[in-house]
Coordinates of C-alpha atoms in Angstrom, one line a residue:
X1 CA -15.0 57.0 -61.3
X2 CA -16.6 59.9 -59.1
X3 CA -19.6 60.1 -61.6
X4 CA -20.4 56.6 -61.9
X5 CA -20.7 56.6 -58.0
X6 CA -22.9 59.8 -57.8
X7 CA -25.2 57.7 -60.5
X8 CA -25.0 54.9 -58.1
X9 CA -25.8 56.5 -55.1
X10 CA -29.1 58.6 -57.0
X11 CA -30.6 55.1 -57.5
X12 CA -30.1 53.9 -54.3
X13 CA -31.8 57.4 -52.9
X14 CA -34.8 57.5 -55.3
X15 CA -37.9 57.1 -54.3
X16 CA -39.6 53.9 -56.0
X17 CA -43.0 55.5 -56.0
X18 CA -42.4 59.0 -57.2
X19 CA -39.1 58.0 -58.6
X20 CA -37.8 60.7 -57.9
X21 CA -34.8 61.6 -55.1
X22 CA -36.1 61.1 -51.3
X23 CA -38.0 63.5 -49.8
X24 CA -38.1 63.1 -46.0
X25 CA -36.9 59.8 -46.4
X26 CA -38.0 57.5 -44.1
X27 CA -37.3 53.2 -43.5
X28 CA -40.3 50.8 -43.2
X29 CA -39.4 47.9 -41.4
X30 CA -38.9 45.8 -43.9
X31 CA -35.6 48.1 -45.1
X32 CA -37.1 49.8 -48.0
X33 CA -36.9 53.4 -48.2
X34 CA -39.7 55.9 -49.2
X35 CA -40.6 59.7 -49.2
X36 CA -42.4 60.1 -46.1
X37 CA -45.6 61.6 -48.2
X38 CA -45.2 59.1 -50.7
X39 CA -45.3 56.0 -48.3
X40 CA -48.2 57.8 -46.4
X41 CA -50.5 58.5 -49.3
X42 CA -50.1 54.7 -50.6
X43 CA -51.1 53.4 -47.0
X44 CA -54.1 56.0 -47.1
X45 CA -55.3 54.7 -50.5
X46 CA -55.1 51.2 -49.6
X47 CA -56.9 48.8 -46.9
X48 CA -53.6 47.1 -46.1
X49 CA -50.1 48.6 -44.9
X50 CA -47.7 47.0 -47.1
X51 CA -44.4 47.8 -49.0
X52 CA -45.3 48.5 -52.5
X53 CA -41.9 46.8 -53.7
X54 CA -41.7 43.5 -51.5
X55 CA -45.4 43.2 -50.4
X56 CA -44.6 42.6 -46.9
X57 CA -47.6 43.6 -44.6
X58 CA -47.5 45.1 -41.3
X59 CA -49.8 45.4 -38.4
X60 CA -50.4 47.7 -37.0
X61 CA -49.3 50.8 -39.2
X62 CA -45.9 51.7 -38.7
X63 CA -44.8 54.8 -37.1
X64 CA -42.8 56.5 -39.8
X65 CA -39.8 58.6 -38.5
X66 CA -37.2 60.5 -40.7
X67 CA -34.3 58.9 -41.7
X68 CA -31.7 61.5 -41.1
X69 CA -28.4 59.8 -42.8
X70 CA -30.5 59.3 -45.9
X71 CA -31.6 63.1 -45.9
X72 CA -27.8 64.1 -45.7
X73 CA -26.8 61.8 -48.5
X74 CA -29.7 63.1 -50.9
X75 CA -28.5 66.9 -50.1
X76 CA -24.7 65.8 -50.8
X77 CA -25.9 64.3 -53.9
X78 CA -28.1 67.6 -54.9
X79 CA -24.6 69.7 -54.3
X80 CA -22.8 67.2 -56.9
X81 CA -25.2 67.8 -59.3
X82 CA -27.6 65.4 -60.7
X83 CA -27.3 63.6 -64.3
X84 CA -30.3 63.6 -67.1
X85 CA -33.0 61.3 -65.9
X86 CA -33.1 58.1 -67.5
X87 CA -35.3 57.6 -70.5
X88 CA -36.7 54.4 -69.1
X89 CA -38.4 56.6 -66.3
X90 CA -40.3 58.7 -68.7
X91 CA -43.6 60.5 -68.0
X92 CA -46.9 59.4 -69.7
X93 CA -47.6 61.0 -73.1
X94 CA -50.6 60.6 -75.5
X95 CA -51.2 56.9 -76.1
X96 CA -48.8 55.7 -73.4
X97 CA -50.1 53.1 -70.3
X98 CA -49.5 54.8 -67.5
X99 CA -48.0 52.8 -64.1
X100 CA -50.7 51.7 -61.8
X101 CA -48.0 52.2 -58.5
X102 CA -47.2 55.8 -59.3
X103 CA -48.5 58.2 -57.5
X104 CA -48.4 61.9 -58.3
X105 CA -47.1 62.2 -62.0
X106 CA -47.7 58.8 -63.7
X107 CA -44.6 57.2 -65.4
X108 CA -45.1 55.4 -68.9
X109 CA -45.6 51.6 -68.2
X110 CA -43.5 48.9 -69.7
X111 CA -45.0 45.6 -68.4
X112 CA -48.6 44.8 -67.7
X113 CA -49.2 41.5 -65.4
X114 CA -52.2 39.1 -66.3
X115 CA -52.1 37.9 -62.6
X116 CA -52.0 41.2 -60.6
X117 CA -54.2 42.8 -63.1
X118 CA -52.0 46.1 -63.1
X119 CA -49.2 47.6 -65.2
X120 CA -46.1 48.4 -63.8
X121 CA -43.4 51.3 -65.1
X122 CA -39.7 49.6 -64.9
X123 CA -39.0 51.1 -61.4
X124 CA -42.3 49.3 -60.0
X125 CA -41.8 46.2 -62.0
X126 CA -38.5 45.2 -60.1
X127 CA -40.1 42.8 -57.7
X128 CA -41.6 40.6 -60.6
X129 CA -37.8 39.7 -61.2
X130 CA -36.8 39.7 -57.9
X131 CA -39.6 38.3 -55.8
X132 CA -39.8 34.8 -56.3
X133 CA -43.6 34.6 -56.1
X134 CA -43.8 37.4 -58.5
X135 CA -41.5 35.8 -61.0
X136 CA -44.2 33.2 -61.7
X137 CA -46.7 36.0 -62.9
X138 CA -47.6 36.1 -66.5
X139 CA -46.2 39.8 -68.0
X140 CA -47.2 41.0 -71.3
X141 CA -46.2 44.5 -73.0
X142 CA -48.4 47.4 -71.3
X143 CA -51.7 47.2 -72.5
X144 CA -54.9 49.7 -71.5
X145 CA -57.4 46.8 -72.2
X146 CA -57.0 44.8 -68.9
X147 CA -59.9 45.4 -67.4
X148 CA -61.1 43.4 -70.8
X149 CA -59.9 40.1 -68.8
X150 CA -62.3 40.8 -65.6
X151 CA -65.4 39.6 -65.4
X152 CA -68.6 41.8 -65.4
X153 CA -70.3 39.7 -62.8
X154 CA -67.8 38.4 -60.4
X155 CA -65.1 40.8 -60.5
X156 CA -62.5 38.1 -61.1
X157 CA -60.0 37.5 -64.0
X158 CA -61.6 35.2 -67.1
X159 CA -59.1 32.4 -67.5
X160 CA -61.9 30.1 -68.8
X161 CA -63.7 29.8 -72.3
X162 CA -67.1 28.5 -72.7
X163 CA -67.6 26.5 -76.0
X164 CA -71.4 26.5 -75.4
X165 CA -71.7 30.3 -75.1
X166 CA -68.8 31.4 -77.0
X167 CA -67.4 33.6 -74.7
X168 CA -64.8 34.2 -71.7
X169 CA -65.9 33.0 -68.2
X170 CA -64.1 33.4 -64.8
X171 CA -63.8 30.4 -62.5
X172 CA -67.2 31.5 -60.8
X173 CA -69.2 31.8 -63.8
X174 CA -67.9 28.0 -64.3
X175 CA -69.6 26.9 -61.1
X176 CA -72.5 29.1 -61.3
X177 CA -74.4 29.7 -64.8
X178 CA -72.1 27.6 -66.6
X179 CA -71.5 24.6 -64.5
X180 CA -72.8 22.1 -67.3
X181 CA -71.0 23.8 -70.4
X182 CA -68.4 22.5 -72.4
X183 CA -65.2 25.0 -71.5
X184 CA -61.8 24.9 -71.7
X185 CA -58.7 27.1 -70.6
X186 CA -58.7 30.0 -72.4
X187 CA -55.2 29.8 -73.7
X188 CA -56.1 26.4 -74.7
X189 CA -58.8 27.8 -76.9
X190 CA -56.9 30.3 -78.2
X191 CA -54.0 27.9 -79.2
X192 CA -57.0 26.3 -81.4
X193 CA -58.2 29.4 -82.9
X194 CA -54.4 30.1 -83.5
X195 CA -54.5 27.6 -86.6
X196 CA -57.6 29.0 -87.7
X197 CA -56.3 32.6 -87.9
X198 CA -53.3 31.3 -89.9
X199 CA -55.6 29.3 -92.4
X200 CA -57.5 32.7 -92.7
X201 CA -54.5 34.2 -93.8
X202 CA -53.2 32.0 -96.5
X203 CA -57.1 32.4 -98.2
X204 CA -56.6 35.8 -97.5
X205 CA -53.1 35.7 -99.7
X206 CA -54.7 33.4 -101.6
X207 CA -57.3 35.6 -102.9
X208 CA -55.1 38.6 -103.4
X209 CA -53.3 36.6 -106.0
X210 CA -56.1 36.1 -107.8
X211 CA -57.5 39.0 -107.6
X212 CA -54.0 40.8 -108.8
X213 CA -54.4 38.7 -111.8
X214 CA -57.8 39.6 -112.4
X215 CA -57.1 43.4 -112.3
X216 CA -54.1 42.6 -114.6
X217 CA -56.5 40.9 -116.6
X218 CA -58.8 44.0 -117.1
X219 CA -56.5 46.3 -117.4
X220 CA -55.7 44.6 -121.1
X221 CA -59.7 44.5 -121.3
X222 CA -59.4 48.2 -121.2
X223 CA -56.8 48.4 -123.6
X224 CA -58.5 45.9 -126.1
X225 CA -61.7 47.7 -125.9
X226 CA -59.7 50.9 -127.1
X227 CA -58.0 49.4 -129.9
X228 CA -60.9 47.4 -131.0
X229 CA -63.5 50.5 -131.2
X230 CA -60.6 52.6 -132.7
X231 CA -60.1 50.0 -135.6
X232 CA -64.0 50.0 -136.2
X233 CA -63.9 53.9 -136.3
X234 CA -61.4 54.2 -139.1
X235 CA -62.6 51.5 -141.3
X236 CA -66.5 52.6 -140.7
X237 CA -65.6 56.1 -141.8
X238 CA -63.6 54.7 -144.7
X239 CA -66.5 52.9 -146.1
X240 CA -69.0 55.6 -145.3
X241 CA -67.1 58.4 -147.5
X242 CA -68.4 56.6 -150.5
X243 CA -72.0 57.4 -149.6
X244 CA -71.0 61.1 -148.6
X245 CA -74.4 63.1 -149.1
X246 CA -76.9 60.1 -148.1
X247 CA -74.9 58.9 -144.8
X248 CA -73.0 61.7 -143.4
X249 CA -75.6 62.3 -140.9
X250 CA -75.7 58.4 -140.4
X251 CA -71.5 58.5 -139.7
X252 CA -72.3 60.8 -137.2
X253 CA -74.6 58.9 -135.3
X254 CA -72.7 55.7 -135.5
X255 CA -69.3 57.7 -134.4
X256 CA -71.6 58.9 -131.0
X257 CA -73.0 55.5 -130.5
X258 CA -69.8 53.6 -130.6
X259 CA -68.3 56.2 -128.3
X260 CA -71.2 56.4 -126.2
X261 CA -70.7 52.2 -126.1
X262 CA -66.9 52.5 -125.6
X263 CA -67.4 54.6 -122.6
X264 CA -70.3 52.4 -121.1
X265 CA -68.3 49.7 -121.3
X266 CA -64.7 51.1 -120.4
X267 CA -66.9 52.5 -116.8
X268 CA -68.1 48.9 -116.2
X269 CA -64.7 47.7 -116.5
X270 CA -63.1 50.2 -114.5
X271 CA -65.5 50.2 -111.8
X272 CA -64.8 46.7 -111.8
X273 CA -61.0 47.0 -111.5
X274 CA -61.7 49.8 -108.7
X275 CA -63.9 47.6 -106.7
X276 CA -61.3 44.5 -106.8
X277 CA -58.4 47.1 -105.9
X278 CA -60.5 47.7 -103.3
X279 CA -60.9 44.6 -102.3
X280 CA -57.6 43.9 -102.5
X281 CA -56.6 46.7 -100.0
X282 CA -59.4 45.5 -97.7
X283 CA -57.9 42.0 -97.8
X284 CA -54.2 43.5 -97.0
X285 CA -55.7 45.3 -94.3
X286 CA -57.2 42.4 -92.6
X287 CA -54.0 40.6 -92.9
X288 CA -52.2 43.2 -90.9
X289 CA -54.9 43.2 -88.8
X290 CA -54.5 39.5 -87.9
X291 CA -51.1 39.5 -87.9
X292 CA -51.1 41.9 -85.2
X293 CA -53.9 39.7 -83.5
X294 CA -51.6 36.9 -84.1
X295 CA -49.0 38.3 -81.9
X296 CA -50.8 39.5 -79.1
X297 CA -50.0 37.4 -75.7
X298 CA -53.3 38.8 -74.0
X299 CA -55.8 35.4 -74.6
X300 CA -58.7 37.0 -73.6
X301 CA -58.1 40.1 -75.9
X302 CA -57.3 37.7 -78.8
X303 CA -60.2 35.8 -78.4
X304 CA -62.5 38.7 -77.8
X305 CA -61.4 40.1 -81.2
X306 CA -61.1 36.5 -82.9
X307 CA -64.9 36.3 -84.5
X308 CA -64.9 40.3 -86.1
X309 CA -61.4 39.9 -87.4
X310 CA -61.7 36.6 -89.0
X311 CA -64.7 36.7 -90.8
X312 CA -64.0 37.6 -94.3
X313 CA -66.7 39.5 -96.7
X314 CA -68.4 37.7 -99.5
X315 CA -66.2 37.1 -102.3
X316 CA -66.6 39.5 -105.2
X317 CA -67.8 37.5 -108.4
X318 CA -65.7 38.3 -111.7
X319 CA -68.0 38.2 -114.8
X320 CA -66.7 36.7 -117.5
X321 CA -65.3 38.2 -120.4
X322 CA -65.7 37.3 -124.3
X323 CA -62.1 37.1 -124.7
X324 CA -62.2 38.4 -128.8
X325 CA -59.2 40.7 -128.6
X326 CA -59.9 43.7 -130.9
X327 CA -63.0 42.3 -132.2
X328 CA -65.4 44.0 -129.8
X329 CA -66.8 46.2 -132.7
X330 CA -65.7 43.9 -135.5
X331 CA -69.7 43.5 -136.1
X332 CA -69.9 47.1 -136.9
X333 CA -67.7 46.7 -139.4
X334 CA -69.2 44.1 -141.3
X335 CA -72.5 45.6 -140.6
X336 CA -71.2 48.9 -142.4
X337 CA -69.5 47.1 -145.4
X338 CA -73.0 45.4 -146.0
X339 CA -74.7 48.5 -145.7
X340 CA -72.4 50.2 -148.5
X341 CA -73.0 47.6 -151.2
X342 CA -76.6 47.8 -150.8
X343 CA -78.7 49.8 -152.7
X344 CA -79.5 53.3 -151.4
X345 CA -83.0 52.6 -151.2
X346 CA -82.3 49.6 -148.8
X347 CA -80.1 52.0 -146.5
X348 CA -83.0 52.6 -143.9
X349 CA -83.1 49.1 -143.5
X350 CA -79.6 48.1 -143.1
X351 CA -79.4 50.9 -140.7
X352 CA -81.3 49.0 -137.8
X353 CA -78.7 46.0 -138.3
X354 CA -75.7 48.8 -137.6
X355 CA -77.3 50.0 -134.6
X356 CA -78.1 46.1 -133.1
X357 CA -74.7 45.0 -134.0
X358 CA -73.2 48.3 -131.5
X359 CA -75.7 47.1 -128.7
X360 CA -74.5 43.8 -128.9
X361 CA -70.8 45.1 -127.8
X362 CA -70.7 43.7 -124.2
X363 CA -67.1 42.6 -123.0
X364 CA -68.4 41.2 -119.5
X365 CA -70.8 38.8 -120.2
X366 CA -73.3 37.1 -117.3
X367 CA -72.7 33.7 -116.4
X368 CA -75.4 31.6 -115.1
X369 CA -74.2 28.6 -113.4
X370 CA -76.5 25.5 -112.9
X371 CA -77.8 24.8 -109.5
X372 CA -79.2 21.5 -109.3
X373 CA -77.8 18.3 -110.1
X374 CA -80.2 17.9 -113.0
X375 CA -79.1 21.1 -114.1
X376 CA -75.4 19.7 -114.1
X377 CA -75.8 16.6 -115.6
X378 CA -76.8 18.4 -118.6
X379 CA -73.5 19.2 -119.2
X380 CA -72.1 15.8 -118.6
X381 CA -69.0 14.9 -120.9
X382 CA -67.2 12.4 -122.4
X383 CA -63.9 11.8 -120.5
X384 CA -61.6 8.6 -121.5
X385 CA -57.9 8.1 -120.5
X386 CA -55.8 6.1 -123.1
X387 CA -52.2 5.1 -123.3
X388 CA -51.7 8.4 -124.6
X389 CA -52.2 9.8 -120.8
X390 CA -49.2 8.3 -119.4
X391 CA -51.3 6.4 -116.5
X392 CA -48.7 3.2 -116.2
X393 CA -49.6 2.8 -112.6
X394 CA -53.3 2.4 -112.9
X395 CA -55.5 -0.6 -113.6
X396 CA -58.5 0.9 -115.5
X397 CA -61.6 -1.9 -115.0
X398 CA -63.9 -2.2 -117.6
X399 CA -62.4 0.0 -120.1
X400 CA -58.3 -0.9 -120.5
X401 CA -55.5 -1.8 -118.4
X402 CA -52.3 -0.4 -118.0
X403 CA -48.7 -1.8 -116.9
X404 CA -46.8 -0.9 -113.6
X405 CA -44.5 2.0 -114.0
X406 CA -43.2 3.4 -110.4
X407 CA -42.2 6.8 -111.9
X408 CA -45.6 7.8 -112.4
X409 CA -49.3 8.3 -110.4
X410 CA -51.3 10.6 -112.2
X411 CA -53.7 10.3 -115.0
X412 CA -55.2 13.1 -116.9
X413 CA -58.4 12.8 -119.8
X414 CA -57.5 12.4 -123.7
X415 CA -60.2 15.3 -124.0
X416 CA -59.5 18.8 -124.0
X417 CA -62.3 20.4 -121.8
X418 CA -63.4 23.6 -122.9
X419 CA -66.8 23.7 -121.4
X420 CA -69.2 24.2 -120.0
X421 CA -68.7 20.4 -118.8
X422 CA -69.5 18.5 -115.6
X423 CA -68.2 15.0 -114.1
X424 CA -68.6 12.9 -111.2
X425 CA -66.1 11.0 -109.0
X426 CA -66.8 8.5 -106.5
X427 CA -63.6 8.2 -103.5
X428 CA -62.4 5.7 -101.3
X429 CA -59.4 6.5 -98.9
X430 CA -57.6 9.3 -100.5
X431 CA -57.2 10.7 -103.8
X432 CA -57.5 13.7 -105.6
X433 CA -59.4 15.2 -108.5
X434 CA -58.9 18.6 -110.7
X435 CA -58.0 19.8 -113.7
X436 CA -54.7 20.9 -115.5
X437 CA -52.8 21.7 -118.3
X438 CA -51.4 18.9 -120.5
X439 CA -48.5 17.3 -118.8
X440 CA -45.9 14.9 -120.3
X441 CA -45.9 12.5 -117.9
X442 CA -45.9 13.0 -113.4
X443 CA -43.3 11.7 -110.8
X444 CA -44.8 10.8 -107.7
X445 CA -41.3 11.4 -105.9
X446 CA -41.2 15.3 -106.9
X447 CA -44.4 17.1 -105.5
X448 CA -43.7 20.0 -107.7
X449 CA -45.4 17.9 -110.4
X450 CA -48.2 17.3 -108.8
X451 CA -52.3 18.3 -109.1
X452 CA -52.2 22.1 -108.0
X453 CA -48.6 22.2 -106.9
X454 CA -48.3 25.0 -109.7
X455 CA -50.6 28.2 -111.0
X456 CA -51.7 25.6 -114.0
X457 CA -53.5 23.0 -112.2
X458 CA -56.3 23.1 -109.3
X459 CA -57.0 20.2 -107.3
X460 CA -59.6 19.1 -104.7
X461 CA -57.8 16.1 -102.7
X462 CA -60.4 14.0 -100.6
X463 CA -58.8 12.2 -97.5
X464 CA -61.4 9.7 -95.5
X465 CA -64.0 12.4 -95.5
X466 CA -62.4 15.7 -95.6
X467 CA -61.3 18.0 -98.3
X468 CA -58.7 20.3 -99.0
X469 CA -58.5 22.7 -102.0
X470 CA -54.7 23.1 -103.4
X471 CA -53.4 25.6 -106.2
X472 CA -50.2 27.3 -106.5
X473 CA -48.6 24.6 -104.2
X474 CA -51.3 26.3 -101.4
X475 CA -53.6 24.1 -99.4
X476 CA -56.8 25.3 -97.9
X477 CA -58.9 23.3 -95.7
X478 CA -62.3 23.2 -97.0
X479 CA -65.8 22.5 -95.3
X480 CA -69.1 21.1 -96.5
X481 CA -71.3 17.8 -95.7
X482 CA -69.1 14.5 -96.3
X483 CA -69.8 12.9 -99.0
X484 CA -67.5 10.5 -101.2
X485 CA -69.2 11.7 -104.4
X486 CA -67.7 15.0 -105.7
X487 CA -69.2 16.8 -108.7
X488 CA -66.4 18.9 -110.7
X489 CA -67.8 21.3 -112.9
X490 CA -66.1 23.6 -115.6
X491 CA -66.7 26.6 -117.7
X492 CA -63.5 27.5 -119.4
X493 CA -64.5 30.2 -121.1
X494 CA -66.2 32.1 -118.4
X495 CA -63.2 31.1 -116.1
X496 CA -65.4 29.1 -113.6
X497 CA -64.2 25.8 -111.9
X498 CA -66.3 24.5 -109.2
X499 CA -65.9 21.5 -107.0
X500 CA -69.4 19.9 -104.9
X501 CA -70.2 17.7 -102.3
X502 CA -72.9 15.6 -104.0
X503 CA -75.5 14.2 -101.0
X504 CA -79.2 14.8 -101.7
X505 CA -78.2 18.4 -102.8
X506 CA -75.2 19.9 -104.7
X507 CA -73.0 21.5 -101.8
X508 CA -70.4 24.0 -103.1
X509 CA -66.9 23.2 -101.9
X510 CA -64.8 25.6 -103.5
X511 CA -65.2 28.0 -106.8
X512 CA -62.5 29.4 -108.7
X513 CA -62.9 32.1 -110.6
X514 CA -60.1 33.1 -113.1
X515 CA -59.0 33.3 -116.5
X516 CA -57.4 30.2 -118.0
X517 CA -55.1 30.4 -120.5
X518 CA -53.8 27.2 -121.8
X519 CA -56.2 24.1 -122.7
X520 CA -57.1 22.0 -119.7
X521 CA -57.6 18.2 -119.0
X522 CA -59.4 16.3 -116.3
X523 CA -56.9 15.0 -113.6
X524 CA -56.8 12.2 -111.1
X525 CA -54.3 10.8 -108.4
X526 CA -54.4 7.9 -106.2
X527 CA -51.4 7.6 -103.5
X528 CA -49.5 4.1 -103.3
X529 CA -52.5 2.0 -101.1
X530 CA -54.6 -0.7 -102.5
X531 CA -57.3 0.7 -100.4
X532 CA -57.4 4.0 -102.3
X533 CA -59.8 4.1 -105.1
X534 CA -61.4 6.3 -107.5
X535 CA -64.6 5.5 -110.0
X536 CA -65.1 8.4 -112.9
X537 CA -68.9 8.7 -113.6
X538 CA -68.6 9.7 -117.5
X539 CA -71.6 9.9 -119.9
X540 CA -70.7 8.9 -123.6
X541 CA -73.5 10.1 -125.0
X542 CA -76.1 12.4 -123.4
X543 CA -78.9 10.9 -123.7
X544 CA -81.9 13.0 -121.7
X545 CA -83.1 9.0 -120.4
X546 CA -79.9 8.5 -118.9
X547 CA -79.1 11.8 -117.6
X548 CA -82.7 12.9 -115.8
X549 CA -82.2 10.8 -112.6
X550 CA -78.2 10.9 -112.7
X551 CA -78.1 7.0 -110.9
X552 CA -74.9 5.4 -111.3
X553 CA -75.2 2.8 -114.0
X554 CA -73.6 -0.6 -113.7
X555 CA -70.5 -1.7 -115.9
X556 CA -71.5 -3.2 -119.3
X557 CA -69.9 -6.1 -119.5
X558 CA -66.5 -6.5 -121.6
X559 CA -66.8 -5.7 -125.4
X560 CA -70.1 -3.9 -125.0
X561 CA -68.5 -0.6 -124.5
X562 CA -70.1 1.8 -127.4
X563 CA -72.5 4.7 -127.5
X564 CA -75.1 5.2 -124.7
X565 CA -73.5 4.0 -121.5
X566 CA -73.2 5.6 -118.7
X567 CA -69.8 4.2 -117.3
X568 CA -67.7 3.8 -114.5
X569 CA -64.0 3.8 -115.2
X570 CA -62.5 2.1 -111.6
X571 CA -58.9 3.2 -110.9
X572 CA -57.3 1.5 -109.0
X573 CA -52.9 1.8 -107.9
X574 CA -51.0 -1.3 -108.6
X575 CA -48.1 -0.5 -106.4

């Protein structure tokens, strides 16, 4: 009990400026107690003579007289022995934010006030908890960047965000050079950009998932290159033994060239793998920075750093692979076999073929994607939908009608899309287009079976002029010129799927670069409303005269569906 009394007395007899026991204690008119030197220095450093705790101002400056009763109590407390100092009153160390109100040796600040624009230790922070006007102040975790919240022109706190100049300003700026600009409260702008930040984090996570899958594919390619090269070496050396005296030198040369090519290709793949792994690390770091930024309570710090942190570097394009597992050097084996069966006097001619076969090994094949609509239309593919696609809730005008089945609301093409292939759709209201593996049926009541809800379907959702990309049940908002006509380009072998908004030009909305492991089919979806429709423009026979201008052709008369028409299939939900 005695120890508790001593501890209580120590707290009461401590100076709130230096946080130590009172030295030559004095009591100022408001009733608070301080060391005589501490309060004198505090008043000397400030224009007004106020209490550091309650902020009461005294005019004129009070005459200070030593409080002998408090001095005696302090002496008694010292004789009784002092307990260890509280960890809350720890002094500042490297990286700590110092209390702005401590004189002499600074204590570590626990909070910063966005109204006072100052940082406080636990002792000096008490008025913000006890004094009514100070309770309304905005407190955040102690920060050394409070000065960033001050306008450099007017030396006032910035609480406004100027959309016109994309910068934070104070109220005086608002009345001066920014008076005709579009402005909002910084807190409101922070809330809006916070939503964009979360969207960027979703994009980063999506990129990480894709890149991790790409790295796994490249690891398999490395193994396949080695196995294929070893297999080619074994077979080639076996055949060259039949021509020992004549082709020993040639055998050595083939071995050297295969190994050289193997090393070259493996080096290329390893460099790309390292680049992707570096990109993954960078994306993880960026995600961590964005997470930290999203958690800061300082709006100005958030806005000042949002633009630089939310910027994403260009997405690394992954060249396609030829996909012939264990077959990279098969051409070498074939060429050697042909050479063995030739006459010896023709060996010099066949040797050229062997070198050509080695040089043709190229694991990562460059892929050139079309750029103009005319180039895309060269890859127009015939897409049809039939009863086997389970399209009960849709009516396909000009081609075929289907009955009403309330359990299904999706349609898939009959044809497997290998590519390169291209098709266009004209959308009204709300509609979704994309590609997916073959499904036996869809259930509109279960979102798990919708286009883009798993990792084996990719979809673009159109909703009254806005776009969203969906894959793995993750939706990402897309920006681009508004158009109801959307183009879809797929090159399954190259692992490319692109969606375009078609105006006077081809405007890329989103591109997927991955490895498609299963056969893909075109997919379409409409919600249950008669205001939603989808027109599929599909070239049944790629005549140059029909694809050159890319115009929408009128529907043929019933019964005239045949070889050379650019058809529009109009899908409308009957529910």
